[in-house]
Coordinates of C-alpha atoms in Angstrom, one line a residue:
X1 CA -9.5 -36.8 -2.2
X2 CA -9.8 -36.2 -6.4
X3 CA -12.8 -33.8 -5.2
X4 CA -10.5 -31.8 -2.8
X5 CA -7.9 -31.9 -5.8
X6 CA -10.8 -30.5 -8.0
X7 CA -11.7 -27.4 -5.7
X8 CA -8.1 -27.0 -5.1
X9 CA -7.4 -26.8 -9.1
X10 CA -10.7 -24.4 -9.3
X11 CA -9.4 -22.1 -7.0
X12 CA -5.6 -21.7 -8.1
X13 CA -6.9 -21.2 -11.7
X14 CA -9.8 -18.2 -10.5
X15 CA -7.0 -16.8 -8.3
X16 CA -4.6 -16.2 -11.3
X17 CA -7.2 -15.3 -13.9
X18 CA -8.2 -13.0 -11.2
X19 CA -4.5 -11.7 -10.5
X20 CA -4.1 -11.7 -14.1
X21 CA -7.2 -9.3 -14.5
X22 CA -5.9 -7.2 -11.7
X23 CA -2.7 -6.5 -13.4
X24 CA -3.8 -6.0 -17.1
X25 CA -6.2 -3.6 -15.8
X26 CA -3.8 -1.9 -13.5
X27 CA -1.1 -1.7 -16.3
X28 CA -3.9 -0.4 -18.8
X29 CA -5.3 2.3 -16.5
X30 CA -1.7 3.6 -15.5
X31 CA -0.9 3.9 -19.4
X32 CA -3.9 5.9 -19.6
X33 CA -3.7 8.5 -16.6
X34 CA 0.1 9.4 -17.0
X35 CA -0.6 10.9 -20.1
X36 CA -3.9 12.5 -19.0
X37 CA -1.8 13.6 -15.8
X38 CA 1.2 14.9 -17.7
X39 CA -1.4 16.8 -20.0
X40 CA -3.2 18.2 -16.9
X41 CA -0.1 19.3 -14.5
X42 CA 2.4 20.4 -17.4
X43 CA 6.0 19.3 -17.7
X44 CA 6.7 21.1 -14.1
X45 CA 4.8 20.0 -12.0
X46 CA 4.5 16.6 -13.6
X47 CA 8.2 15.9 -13.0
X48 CA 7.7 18.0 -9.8
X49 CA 5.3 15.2 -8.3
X50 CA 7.6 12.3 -9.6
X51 CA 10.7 13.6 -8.7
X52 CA 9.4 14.7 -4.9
X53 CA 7.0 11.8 -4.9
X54 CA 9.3 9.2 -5.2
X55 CA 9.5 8.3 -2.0
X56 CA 6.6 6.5 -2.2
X57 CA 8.3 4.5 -5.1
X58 CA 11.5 4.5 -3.3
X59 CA 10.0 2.1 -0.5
X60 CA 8.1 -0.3 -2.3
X61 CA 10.8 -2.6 -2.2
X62 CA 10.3 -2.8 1.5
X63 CA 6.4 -3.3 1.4
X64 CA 7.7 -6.0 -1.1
X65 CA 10.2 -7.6 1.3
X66 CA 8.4 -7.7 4.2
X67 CA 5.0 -8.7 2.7
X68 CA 6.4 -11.8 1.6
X69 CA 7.8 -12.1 5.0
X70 CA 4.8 -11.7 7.2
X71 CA 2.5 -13.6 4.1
X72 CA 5.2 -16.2 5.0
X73 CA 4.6 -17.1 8.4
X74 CA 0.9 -16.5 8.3
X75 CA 1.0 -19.0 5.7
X76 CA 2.7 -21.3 8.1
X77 CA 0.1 -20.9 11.1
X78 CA -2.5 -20.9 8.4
X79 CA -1.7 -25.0 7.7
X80 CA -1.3 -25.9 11.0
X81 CA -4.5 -24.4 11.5
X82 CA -3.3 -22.7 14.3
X83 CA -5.4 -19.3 14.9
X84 CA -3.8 -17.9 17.5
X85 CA -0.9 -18.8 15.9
X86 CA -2.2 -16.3 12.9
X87 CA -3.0 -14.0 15.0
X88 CA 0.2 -13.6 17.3
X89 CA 2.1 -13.1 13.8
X90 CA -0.5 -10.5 12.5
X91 CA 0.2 -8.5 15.7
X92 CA 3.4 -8.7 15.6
X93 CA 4.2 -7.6 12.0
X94 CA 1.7 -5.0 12.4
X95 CA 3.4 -3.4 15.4
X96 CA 6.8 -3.6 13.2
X97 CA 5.0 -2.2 10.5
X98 CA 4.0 0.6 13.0
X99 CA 7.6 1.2 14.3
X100 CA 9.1 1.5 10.4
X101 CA 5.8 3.8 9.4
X102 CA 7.3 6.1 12.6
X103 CA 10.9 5.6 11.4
X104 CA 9.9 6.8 7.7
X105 CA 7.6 9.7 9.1
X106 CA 10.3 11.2 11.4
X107 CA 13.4 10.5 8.8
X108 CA 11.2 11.9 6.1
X109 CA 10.1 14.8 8.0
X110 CA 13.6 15.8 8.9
X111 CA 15.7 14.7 6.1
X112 CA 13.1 14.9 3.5
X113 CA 12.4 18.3 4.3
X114 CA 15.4 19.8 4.7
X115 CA 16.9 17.9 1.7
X116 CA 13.9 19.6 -1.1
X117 CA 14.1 22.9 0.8
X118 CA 17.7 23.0 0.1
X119 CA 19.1 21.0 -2.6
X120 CA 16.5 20.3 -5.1
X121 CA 16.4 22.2 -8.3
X122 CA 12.2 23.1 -8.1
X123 CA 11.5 26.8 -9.2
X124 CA 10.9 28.4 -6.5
X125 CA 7.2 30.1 -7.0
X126 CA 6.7 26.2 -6.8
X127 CA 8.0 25.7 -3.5
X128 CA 5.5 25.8 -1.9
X129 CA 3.2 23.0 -4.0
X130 CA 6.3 21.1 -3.5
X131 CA 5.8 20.5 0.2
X132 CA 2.7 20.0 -0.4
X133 CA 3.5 16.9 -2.4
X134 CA 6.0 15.8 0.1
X135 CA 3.8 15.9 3.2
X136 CA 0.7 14.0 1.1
X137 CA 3.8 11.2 -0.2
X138 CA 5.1 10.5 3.3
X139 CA 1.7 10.0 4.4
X140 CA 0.8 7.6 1.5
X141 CA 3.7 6.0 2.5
X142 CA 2.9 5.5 6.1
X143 CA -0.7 4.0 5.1
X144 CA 0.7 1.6 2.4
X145 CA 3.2 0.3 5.4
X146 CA 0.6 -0.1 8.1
X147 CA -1.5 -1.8 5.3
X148 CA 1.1 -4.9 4.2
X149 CA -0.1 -7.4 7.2
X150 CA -3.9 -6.3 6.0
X151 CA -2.6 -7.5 2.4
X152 CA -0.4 -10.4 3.4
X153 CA -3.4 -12.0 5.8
X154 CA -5.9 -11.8 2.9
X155 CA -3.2 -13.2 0.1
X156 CA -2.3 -15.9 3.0
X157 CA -6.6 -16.7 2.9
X158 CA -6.3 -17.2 -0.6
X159 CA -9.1 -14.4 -1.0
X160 CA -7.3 -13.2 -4.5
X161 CA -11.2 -11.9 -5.3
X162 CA -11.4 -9.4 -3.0
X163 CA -7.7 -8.5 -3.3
X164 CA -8.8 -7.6 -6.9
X165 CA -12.3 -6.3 -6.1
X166 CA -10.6 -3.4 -3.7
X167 CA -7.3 -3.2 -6.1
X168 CA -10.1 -2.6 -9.1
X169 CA -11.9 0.0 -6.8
X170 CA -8.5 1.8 -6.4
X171 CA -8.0 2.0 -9.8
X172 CA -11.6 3.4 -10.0
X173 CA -10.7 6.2 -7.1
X174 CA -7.6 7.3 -9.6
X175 CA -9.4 7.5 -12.6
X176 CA -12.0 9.4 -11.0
X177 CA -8.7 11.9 -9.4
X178 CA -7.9 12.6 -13.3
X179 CA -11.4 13.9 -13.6
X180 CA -11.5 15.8 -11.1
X181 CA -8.5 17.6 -12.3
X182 CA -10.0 18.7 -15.5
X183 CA -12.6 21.0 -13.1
X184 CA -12.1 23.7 -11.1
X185 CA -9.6 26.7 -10.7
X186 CA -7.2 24.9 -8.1
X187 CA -3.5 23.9 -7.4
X188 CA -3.7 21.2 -10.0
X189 CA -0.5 19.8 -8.0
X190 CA -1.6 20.3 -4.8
X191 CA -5.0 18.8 -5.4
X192 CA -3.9 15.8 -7.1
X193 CA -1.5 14.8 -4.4
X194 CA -4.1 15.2 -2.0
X195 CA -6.4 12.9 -3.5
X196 CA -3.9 10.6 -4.3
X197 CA -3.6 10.5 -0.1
X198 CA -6.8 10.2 0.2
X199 CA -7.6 7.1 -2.0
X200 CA -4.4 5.6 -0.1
X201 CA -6.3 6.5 3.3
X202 CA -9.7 4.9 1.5
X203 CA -8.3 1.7 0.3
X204 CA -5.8 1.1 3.8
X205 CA -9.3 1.7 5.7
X206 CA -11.2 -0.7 3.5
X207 CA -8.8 -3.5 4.0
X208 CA -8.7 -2.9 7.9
X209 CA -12.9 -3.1 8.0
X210 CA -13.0 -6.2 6.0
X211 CA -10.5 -8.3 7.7
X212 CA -12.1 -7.4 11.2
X213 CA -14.9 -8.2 10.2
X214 CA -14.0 -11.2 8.3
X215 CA -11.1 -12.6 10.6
X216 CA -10.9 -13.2 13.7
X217 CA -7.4 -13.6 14.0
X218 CA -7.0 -9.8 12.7
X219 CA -8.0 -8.5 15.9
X220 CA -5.7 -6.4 17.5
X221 CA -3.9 -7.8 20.6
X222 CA -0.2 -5.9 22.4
X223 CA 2.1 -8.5 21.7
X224 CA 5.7 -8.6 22.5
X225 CA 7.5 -11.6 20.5
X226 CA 11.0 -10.3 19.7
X227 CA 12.1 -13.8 18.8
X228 CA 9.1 -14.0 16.2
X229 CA 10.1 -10.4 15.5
X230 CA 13.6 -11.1 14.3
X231 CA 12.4 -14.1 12.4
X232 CA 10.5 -12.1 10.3
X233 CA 12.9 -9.3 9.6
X234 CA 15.3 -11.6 9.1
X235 CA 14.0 -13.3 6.9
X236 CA 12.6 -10.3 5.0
X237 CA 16.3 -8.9 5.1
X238 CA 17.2 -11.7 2.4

């Protein structure tokens, strides 16, 4: 039993020195690319891409919510030792997951569109790199929802190291997008929101290939629980 206790105690404290790495990094490298990124884009389109990019910002607090949800009742199945347990509540928040990623998409597309097409104040020989940064957001958006039940069963697995390995290689995948702005003769804008989506694309896609590989209760099954369903909303919803 004290040896248990021992491990346990080992594993909490590298799991929050590890966290704790993760988020000094994180908060270091983001200090250091905004003003690289400001320098690079200009005034305009650096307020541009945070003022049209937002959404992504906007909707974090639903990742958030429903994160801690789904890491929840993983959690739950996780100490009965209930696999199929697991995996009937991985299914079913990733399907919900699914179904808000196609709410956002088609309320972005319509509403989103028409809104910075007719109300914002962008000049308008910018219009164009605008949309561009609106169509790459929504679709960051859409991977970083599909991805939460990737996150949540890896945080529920108490696997904080490779949490932090891939959040570290993200952070890599930016700094290496600030470089690659100081080269070449395009769209600053345009580019940068691109490869913002496509280390969001990168990251979602390494986090589905590790936990099939590494969990068997991540595989994908069509599940309908709308009982387990409205538990989990639910209780994201407070």
């Amino acid at each position: 039993m004290s040896n248990q206790a021992s491990d346990n105690n080992k594993r909490i404290a590298k799991n929050t020195l590890l966290l704790y790495f993760r988020m000094l990094l994180m908060m270091f490298v983001t200090l250091f690319t905004s003003r690289v990124v400001l320098d690079k884009l200009g005034v305009i389109d650096y307020g541009i891409y945070n003022v049209v990019g937002g959404i992504v910002a906007m909707l974090g607090f639903l990742n958030s919510s429903m994160s801690n949800a789904v890491q929840r009742y993983l959690s739950f199945e996780i100490g009965k030792k209930n696999d199929d347990g697991v995996n009937r509540v991985f299914n079913v928040s990733l399907l919900a997951h699914t179904g808000i990623a196609i709410f956002v998409l088609v309320a972005a597309e319509i509403v989103g569109v028409w809104y910075l097409n007719t109300y914002m104040n962008i000049p308008f020989e910018r219009m164009d790199a605008a949309n561009w940064v609106l169509q790459c957001s929504i679709f960051t958006t859409l991977f970083s929802i599909v991805q939460v039940p990737y996150n949540a069963i890896i945080i529920s697995k108490e696997r904080m190291g490779i949490y932090a390995y891939i959040s570290i290689l993200e952070v890599v995948l930016k700094l290496l997008v600030v470089y690659m702005l100081s080269i070449g003769n395009f769209d600053k804008l345009k580019l940068y929101s691109v490869l913002i989506m496509m280390v969001s694309i990168c990251i979602m896609m390494i986090y589905m290939f590790y936990c099939a590989k590494k969990y068997k209760e991540a595989k994908f099954r069509l599940i309908k629980d709308r009982c387990l369903l409205r538990q989990i909303i639910g209780f994201a919803s407070w």
